[in-house]
Amino acid sequence: MPAPRTQQAVTVSVFAQRFSATRRGARLARRLAVHRLDLWGVPYGSPASDAVALVVAELAANAVLHGRVPGRDFELCLRYDRAARVVRVEVSDTHPRRPEPPGPAPRTPTDADGGRGLLLVAAVAARWGVGERPGPGKTVWAECDVGQCR
């Protein structure tokens, strides 16, 4: 008779949701992300929650402003690996244009309203990048070390 199998503890939690490619959709993505983190044990207002909220806000805003294709939504996916203490944020849109890695200094005037989002993501995330997605478009991702948030 074979030995009984032991169950492995589930250490990765996943949340995925599509949102309208509007400012309201981006705001809702950020709010649901911090709510989901709180349910997973990363409390509201903690440095980890605030870092992930900032990353979600910037990537969702970019999906709405630069990745919007009329009639298409964007998708947010959060993956929390409790063992590694890492939250991976993925925002997918259907626009084929890929973001460029930010330079060391903003290329926009200091009084401009935008142009620094990916600099903020790079500052609070341990790593970030752009990947393929099934179908048209791309996925911009960032990983935050929730045990050692900057």
Tab-separated table of N, CA, C and O in Angstrom, residues 44-134:
chain	number	residue	atom	x	y	z
A	44	TYR	N	-4.116	47.602	6.058
A	44	TYR	CA	-4.269	48.943	5.497
A	44	TYR	C	-3.271	49.892	6.158
A	44	TYR	O	-3.044	49.817	7.360
A	45	GLY	N	-2.709	50.776	5.386
A	45	GLY	CA	-1.845	51.796	5.940
A	45	GLY	C	-0.446	51.340	6.310
A	45	GLY	O	0.370	52.158	6.716
A	46	SER	N	-0.163	50.054	6.184
A	46	SER	CA	1.199	49.583	6.468
A	46	SER	C	2.104	49.993	5.305
A	46	SER	O	1.626	50.268	4.196
A	47	PRO	N	3.412	50.065	5.524
A	47	PRO	CA	4.318	50.410	4.415
A	47	PRO	C	4.157	49.472	3.211
A	47	PRO	O	4.204	49.917	2.071
A	48	ALA	N	3.928	48.191	3.474
A	48	ALA	CA	3.755	47.232	2.376
A	48	ALA	C	2.484	47.530	1.587
A	48	ALA	O	2.485	47.547	0.358
A	49	SER	N	1.384	47.773	2.290
A	49	SER	CA	0.126	48.080	1.629
A	49	SER	C	0.228	49.377	0.830
A	49	SER	O	-0.245	49.457	-0.312
A	50	ASP	N	0.864	50.383	1.419
A	50	ASP	CA	1.016	51.664	0.726
A	50	ASP	C	1.878	51.525	-0.521
A	50	ASP	O	1.598	52.141	-1.551
A	51	ALA	N	2.936	50.722	-0.454
A	51	ALA	CA	3.805	50.519	-1.620
A	51	ALA	C	3.041	49.826	-2.745
A	51	ALA	O	3.114	50.243	-3.911
A	52	VAL	N	2.300	48.782	-2.417
A	52	VAL	CA	1.529	48.071	-3.439
A	52	VAL	C	0.443	48.981	-4.002
A	52	VAL	O	0.202	48.996	-5.213
A	53	ALA	N	-0.206	49.777	-3.145
A	53	ALA	CA	-1.235	50.709	-3.611
A	53	ALA	C	-0.659	51.698	-4.612
A	53	ALA	O	-1.275	51.989	-5.643
A	54	LEU	N	0.532	52.217	-4.334
A	54	LEU	CA	1.171	53.154	-5.252
A	54	LEU	C	1.484	52.483	-6.590
A	54	LEU	O	1.230	53.045	-7.653
A	55	VAL	N	1.999	51.260	-6.540
A	55	VAL	CA	2.322	50.526	-7.778
A	55	VAL	C	1.059	50.271	-8.584
A	55	VAL	O	1.022	50.511	-9.798
A	56	VAL	N	0.002	49.802	-7.930
A	56	VAL	CA	-1.264	49.557	-8.635
A	56	VAL	C	-1.796	50.851	-9.229
A	56	VAL	O	-2.225	50.888	-10.390
A	57	ALA	N	-1.768	51.931	-8.450
A	57	ALA	CA	-2.283	53.218	-8.940
A	57	ALA	C	-1.528	53.678	-10.178
A	57	ALA	O	-2.147	54.097	-11.169
A	58	GLU	N	-0.208	53.595	-10.160
A	58	GLU	CA	0.588	54.061	-11.303
A	58	GLU	C	0.406	53.169	-12.526
A	58	GLU	O	0.235	53.666	-13.644
A	59	LEU	N	0.433	51.855	-12.337
A	59	LEU	CA	0.291	50.955	-13.491
A	59	LEU	C	-1.123	51.009	-14.065
A	59	LEU	O	-1.303	50.959	-15.292
A	60	ALA	N	-2.130	51.126	-13.204
A	60	ALA	CA	-3.511	51.243	-13.689
A	60	ALA	C	-3.707	52.570	-14.416
A	60	ALA	O	-4.354	52.619	-15.473
A	61	ALA	N	-3.142	53.656	-13.873
A	61	ALA	CA	-3.252	54.954	-14.546
A	61	ALA	C	-2.587	54.903	-15.914
A	61	ALA	O	-3.125	55.436	-16.896
A	62	ASN	N	-1.430	54.251	-16.005
A	62	ASN	CA	-0.773	54.120	-17.308
A	62	ASN	C	-1.613	53.304	-18.277
A	62	ASN	O	-1.676	53.623	-19.468
A	63	ALA	N	-2.255	52.242	-17.783
A	63	ALA	CA	-3.113	51.432	-18.652
A	63	ALA	C	-4.279	52.257	-19.185
A	63	ALA	O	-4.677	52.114	-20.338
A	64	VAL	N	-4.799	53.140	-18.344
A	64	VAL	CA	-5.936	53.984	-18.739
A	64	VAL	C	-5.487	55.107	-19.676
A	64	VAL	O	-6.139	55.387	-20.682
A	65	LEU	N	-4.379	55.756	-19.356
A	65	LEU	CA	-3.932	56.917	-20.135
A	65	LEU	C	-3.190	56.542	-21.417
A	65	LEU	O	-3.369	57.178	-22.441
A	66	HIS	N	-2.329	55.531	-21.338
A	66	HIS	CA	-1.463	55.218	-22.476
A	66	HIS	C	-1.788	53.889	-23.139
A	66	HIS	O	-1.370	53.661	-24.266
A	67	GLY	N	-2.469	52.997	-22.437
A	67	GLY	CA	-2.742	51.669	-22.978
A	67	GLY	C	-4.185	51.449	-23.367
A	67	GLY	O	-4.579	50.347	-23.724
A	68	ARG	N	-4.972	52.491	-23.316
A	68	ARG	CA	-6.403	52.361	-23.575
A	68	ARG	C	-6.678	52.129	-25.050
A	68	ARG	O	-6.164	52.824	-25.918
A	69	VAL	N	-7.487	51.119	-25.308
A	69	VAL	CA	-8.032	50.856	-26.632
A	69	VAL	C	-9.544	50.933	-26.463
A	69	VAL	O	-10.093	50.254	-25.586
A	70	PRO	N	-10.234	51.796	-27.237
A	70	PRO	CA	-11.678	51.944	-27.052
A	70	PRO	C	-12.408	50.593	-27.036
A	70	PRO	O	-12.152	49.730	-27.871
A	71	GLY	N	-13.262	50.435	-26.053
A	71	GLY	CA	-14.048	49.215	-25.924
A	71	GLY	C	-13.325	48.082	-25.226
A	71	GLY	O	-13.887	47.007	-25.060
A	72	ARG	N	-12.095	48.289	-24.793
A	72	ARG	CA	-11.317	47.237	-24.122
A	72	ARG	C	-11.022	47.629	-22.678
A	72	ARG	O	-10.770	48.782	-22.371
A	73	ASP	N	-11.037	46.642	-21.799
A	73	ASP	CA	-10.747	46.840	-20.389
A	73	ASP	C	-9.258	46.611	-20.126
A	73	ASP	O	-8.521	46.189	-21.003
A	74	PHE	N	-8.845	46.869	-18.885
A	74	PHE	CA	-7.529	46.427	-18.442
A	74	PHE	C	-7.743	45.432	-17.313
A	74	PHE	O	-8.817	45.362	-16.723
A	75	GLU	N	-6.735	44.634	-17.036
A	75	GLU	CA	-6.850	43.616	-15.998
A	75	GLU	C	-5.771	43.805	-14.945
A	75	GLU	O	-4.621	44.102	-15.271
A	76	LEU	N	-6.171	43.639	-13.694
A	76	LEU	CA	-5.250	43.653	-12.567
A	76	LEU	C	-5.167	42.243	-12.016
A	76	LEU	O	-6.193	41.590	-11.810
A	77	CYS	N	-3.953	41.778	-11.791
A	77	CYS	CA	-3.741	40.487	-11.134
A	77	CYS	C	-2.733	40.704	-10.004
A	77	CYS	O	-1.670	41.289	-10.226
A	78	LEU	N	-3.102	40.258	-8.807
A	78	LEU	CA	-2.205	40.294	-7.650
A	78	LEU	C	-1.877	38.869	-7.263
A	78	LEU	O	-2.771	38.024	-7.201
A	79	ARG	N	-0.615	38.624	-6.983
A	79	ARG	CA	-0.177	37.327	-6.483
A	79	ARG	C	0.639	37.577	-5.210
A	79	ARG	O	1.655	38.265	-5.263
A	80	TYR	N	0.185	37.004	-4.104
A	80	TYR	CA	0.897	37.173	-2.843
A	80	TYR	C	1.502	35.840	-2.453
A	80	TYR	O	0.795	34.888	-2.148
A	81	ASP	N	2.817	35.769	-2.478
A	81	ASP	CA	3.542	34.577	-2.062
A	81	ASP	C	3.969	34.792	-0.609
A	81	ASP	O	4.915	35.536	-0.337
A	82	ARG	N	3.234	34.168	0.296
A	82	ARG	CA	3.495	34.364	1.725
A	82	ARG	C	4.883	33.865	2.127
A	82	ARG	O	5.546	34.475	2.954
A	83	ALA	N	5.302	32.762	1.544
A	83	ALA	CA	6.603	32.198	1.907
A	83	ALA	C	7.736	33.144	1.504
A	83	ALA	O	8.679	33.358	2.262
A	84	ALA	N	7.648	33.730	0.318
A	84	ALA	CA	8.692	34.640	-0.163
A	84	ALA	C	8.457	36.072	0.308
A	84	ALA	O	9.340	36.912	0.151
A	85	ARG	N	7.262	36.357	0.840
A	85	ARG	CA	6.874	37.714	1.277
A	85	ARG	C	6.953	38.707	0.118
A	85	ARG	O	7.497	39.794	0.244
A	86	VAL	N	6.382	38.290	-1.027
A	86	VAL	CA	6.407	39.110	-2.242
A	86	VAL	C	4.995	39.228	-2.792
A	86	VAL	O	4.261	38.238	-2.886
A	87	VAL	N	4.621	40.455	-3.147
A	87	VAL	CA	3.373	40.696	-3.874
A	87	VAL	C	3.757	41.079	-5.295
A	87	VAL	O	4.525	42.023	-5.499
A	88	ARG	N	3.236	40.333	-6.261
A	88	ARG	CA	3.456	40.646	-7.668
A	88	ARG	C	2.191	41.307	-8.200
A	88	ARG	O	1.102	40.771	-8.066
A	89	VAL	N	2.352	42.481	-8.769
A	89	VAL	CA	1.256	43.241	-9.368
A	89	VAL	C	1.423	43.137	-10.875
A	89	VAL	O	2.502	43.418	-11.396
A	90	GLU	N	0.360	42.737	-11.573
A	90	GLU	CA	0.378	42.691	-13.031
A	90	GLU	C	-0.802	43.480	-13.557
A	90	GLU	O	-1.931	43.264	-13.116
A	91	VAL	N	-0.547	44.395	-14.474
A	91	VAL	CA	-1.612	45.151	-15.122
A	91	VAL	C	-1.469	44.925	-16.618
A	91	VAL	O	-0.416	45.206	-17.199
A	92	SER	N	-2.516	44.390	-17.216
A	92	SER	CA	-2.502	44.064	-18.641
A	92	SER	C	-3.474	44.956	-19.390
A	92	SER	O	-4.585	45.211	-18.918
A	93	ASP	N	-3.044	45.436	-20.558
A	93	ASP	CA	-3.941	46.181	-21.439
A	93	ASP	C	-3.732	45.677	-22.855
A	93	ASP	O	-2.860	44.856	-23.102
A	94	THR	N	-4.554	46.156	-23.774
A	94	THR	CA	-4.517	45.624	-25.139
A	94	THR	C	-3.754	46.505	-26.120
A	94	THR	O	-3.699	46.199	-27.302
A	95	HIS	N	-3.150	47.584	-25.640
A	95	HIS	CA	-2.381	48.448	-26.534
A	95	HIS	C	-0.988	47.852	-26.735
A	95	HIS	O	-0.352	47.445	-25.769
A	96	PRO	N	-0.491	47.817	-27.972
A	96	PRO	CA	0.802	47.167	-28.203
A	96	PRO	C	2.017	47.984	-27.750
A	96	PRO	O	3.091	47.418	-27.570
A	97	ARG	N	1.874	49.304	-27.571
A	97	ARG	CA	3.034	50.120	-27.193
A	97	ARG	C	3.528	49.753	-25.802
A	97	ARG	O	2.758	49.631	-24.863
A	98	ARG	N	4.840	49.583	-25.686
A	98	ARG	CA	5.452	49.203	-24.413
A	98	ARG	C	6.083	50.417	-23.742
A	98	ARG	O	6.657	51.257	-24.421
A	99	PRO	N	6.004	50.467	-22.412
A	99	PRO	CA	6.647	51.583	-21.720
A	99	PRO	C	8.165	51.460	-21.783
A	99	PRO	O	8.711	50.367	-21.836
A	100	GLU	N	8.827	52.589	-21.777
A	100	GLU	CA	10.288	52.619	-21.770
A	100	GLU	C	10.760	52.722	-20.327
A	100	GLU	O	10.152	53.436	-19.523
A	101	PRO	N	11.842	52.038	-20.002
A	101	PRO	CA	12.368	52.185	-18.638
A	101	PRO	C	12.714	53.643	-18.371
A	101	PRO	O	13.228	54.328	-19.253
A	102	PRO	N	12.406	54.131	-17.174
A	102	PRO	CA	12.681	55.536	-16.877
A	102	PRO	C	14.176	55.794	-16.814
A	102	PRO	O	14.951	54.940	-16.401
A	103	GLY	N	14.561	56.980	-17.233
A	103	GLY	CA	15.954	57.393	-17.123
A	103	GLY	C	16.251	57.811	-15.696
A	103	GLY	O	15.372	57.803	-14.834
A	104	PRO	N	17.477	58.225	-15.419
A	104	PRO	CA	17.825	58.613	-14.054
A	104	PRO	C	17.113	59.883	-13.586
A	104	PRO	O	16.921	60.078	-12.411
A	105	ALA	N	16.703	60.725	-14.508
A	105	ALA	CA	15.997	61.961	-14.135
A	105	ALA	C	14.790	62.111	-15.053
A	105	ALA	O	14.801	61.649	-16.190
A	106	PRO	N	13.723	62.754	-14.563
A	106	PRO	CA	12.546	62.946	-15.405
A	106	PRO	C	12.902	63.723	-16.670
A	106	PRO	O	13.680	64.660	-16.637
A	107	ARG	N	12.323	63.299	-17.777
A	107	ARG	CA	12.534	63.998	-19.043
A	107	ARG	C	11.485	65.074	-19.255
A	107	ARG	O	11.423	65.682	-20.294
A	108	THR	N	10.651	65.276	-18.263
A	108	THR	CA	9.584	66.265	-18.355
A	108	THR	C	9.943	67.469	-17.504
A	108	THR	O	10.727	67.362	-16.562
A	109	PRO	N	9.374	68.628	-17.791
A	109	PRO	CA	9.633	69.802	-16.948
A	109	PRO	C	9.226	69.531	-15.500
A	109	PRO	O	8.324	68.740	-15.230
A	110	THR	N	9.879	70.195	-14.581
A	110	THR	CA	9.603	69.945	-13.163
A	110	THR	C	8.186	70.325	-12.752
A	110	THR	O	7.689	69.816	-11.756
A	111	ASP	N	7.519	71.192	-13.516
A	111	ASP	CA	6.159	71.577	-13.160
A	111	ASP	C	5.102	70.795	-13.954
A	111	ASP	O	3.924	71.087	-13.873
A	112	ALA	N	5.530	69.761	-14.697
A	112	ALA	CA	4.591	68.959	-15.482
A	112	ALA	C	3.732	68.102	-14.558
A	112	ALA	O	4.142	67.740	-13.458
A	113	ASP	N	2.514	67.781	-15.017
A	113	ASP	CA	1.587	66.980	-14.227
A	113	ASP	C	1.920	65.492	-14.229
A	113	ASP	O	1.431	64.756	-13.394
A	114	GLY	N	2.669	65.006	-15.185
A	114	GLY	CA	2.918	63.568	-15.275
A	114	GLY	C	4.326	63.266	-15.736
A	114	GLY	O	5.190	64.132	-15.800
A	115	GLY	N	4.545	61.991	-16.050
A	115	GLY	CA	5.820	61.578	-16.584
A	115	GLY	C	6.757	60.939	-15.582
A	115	GLY	O	7.889	60.618	-15.909
A	116	ARG	N	6.293	60.744	-14.343
A	116	ARG	CA	7.170	60.180	-13.329
A	116	ARG	C	6.652	58.869	-12.746
A	116	ARG	O	7.221	58.341	-11.804
A	117	GLY	N	5.591	58.330	-13.294
A	117	GLY	CA	4.955	57.139	-12.727
A	117	GLY	C	5.871	55.943	-12.622
A	117	GLY	O	5.941	55.284	-11.582
A	118	LEU	N	6.598	55.633	-13.688
A	118	LEU	CA	7.476	54.471	-13.640
A	118	LEU	C	8.697	54.721	-12.754
A	118	LEU	O	9.264	53.768	-12.206
A	119	LEU	N	9.085	55.976	-12.585
A	119	LEU	CA	10.143	56.281	-11.610
A	119	LEU	C	9.671	55.930	-10.199
A	119	LEU	O	10.432	55.394	-9.388
A	120	LEU	N	8.403	56.234	-9.898
A	120	LEU	CA	7.846	55.885	-8.590
A	120	LEU	C	7.773	54.372	-8.422
A	120	LEU	O	8.111	53.839	-7.361
A	121	VAL	N	7.331	53.683	-9.464
A	121	VAL	CA	7.264	52.222	-9.401
A	121	VAL	C	8.658	51.656	-9.148
A	121	VAL	O	8.846	50.791	-8.289
A	122	ALA	N	9.647	52.135	-9.890
A	122	ALA	CA	11.021	51.645	-9.717
A	122	ALA	C	11.546	51.946	-8.313
A	122	ALA	O	12.348	51.176	-7.773
A	123	ALA	N	11.082	53.036	-7.708
A	123	ALA	CA	11.559	53.414	-6.378
A	123	ALA	C	10.998	52.519	-5.273
A	123	ALA	O	11.693	52.251	-4.292
A	124	VAL	N	9.760	52.061	-5.410
A	124	VAL	CA	9.156	51.279	-4.323
A	124	VAL	C	9.122	49.783	-4.583
A	124	VAL	O	8.995	49.008	-3.635
A	125	ALA	N	9.238	49.365	-5.831
A	125	ALA	CA	9.212	47.932	-6.152
A	125	ALA	C	10.636	47.380	-6.158
A	125	ALA	O	11.593	48.088	-6.469
A	126	ALA	N	10.746	46.107	-5.827
A	126	ALA	CA	12.053	45.452	-5.863
A	126	ALA	C	12.510	45.261	-7.306
A	126	ALA	O	13.694	45.330	-7.611
A	127	ARG	N	11.568	45.036	-8.201
A	127	ARG	CA	11.850	44.848	-9.628
A	127	ARG	C	10.557	45.045	-10.410
A	127	ARG	O	9.479	44.880	-9.861
A	128	TRP	N	10.686	45.394	-11.684
A	128	TRP	CA	9.519	45.558	-12.538
A	128	TRP	C	9.935	45.295	-13.977
A	128	TRP	O	11.120	45.280	-14.305
A	129	GLY	N	8.937	45.075	-14.830
A	129	GLY	CA	9.237	44.827	-16.235
A	129	GLY	C	7.963	44.773	-17.055
A	129	GLY	O	6.866	45.033	-16.561
A	130	VAL	N	8.137	44.407	-18.305
A	130	VAL	CA	7.027	44.306	-19.248
A	130	VAL	C	7.103	42.925	-19.881
A	130	VAL	O	8.183	42.478	-20.265
A	131	GLY	N	5.963	42.272	-19.980
A	131	GLY	CA	5.923	40.938	-20.568
A	131	GLY	C	4.811	40.791	-21.582
A	131	GLY	O	3.966	41.672	-21.745
A	132	GLU	N	4.835	39.667	-22.243
A	132	GLU	CA	3.800	39.324	-23.217
A	132	GLU	C	2.530	38.919	-22.479
A	132	GLU	O	2.557	38.554	-21.311
A	133	ARG	N	1.439	38.965	-23.199
A	133	ARG	CA	0.172	38.448	-22.685
A	133	ARG	C	-0.520	37.727	-23.822
A	133	ARG	O	-0.231	38.015	-24.989
A	134	PRO	N	-1.404	36.793	-23.519
A	134	PRO	CA	-2.147	36.147	-24.598
A	134	PRO	C	-3.003	37.182	-25.325
A	134	PRO	O	-3.636	38.015	-24.688
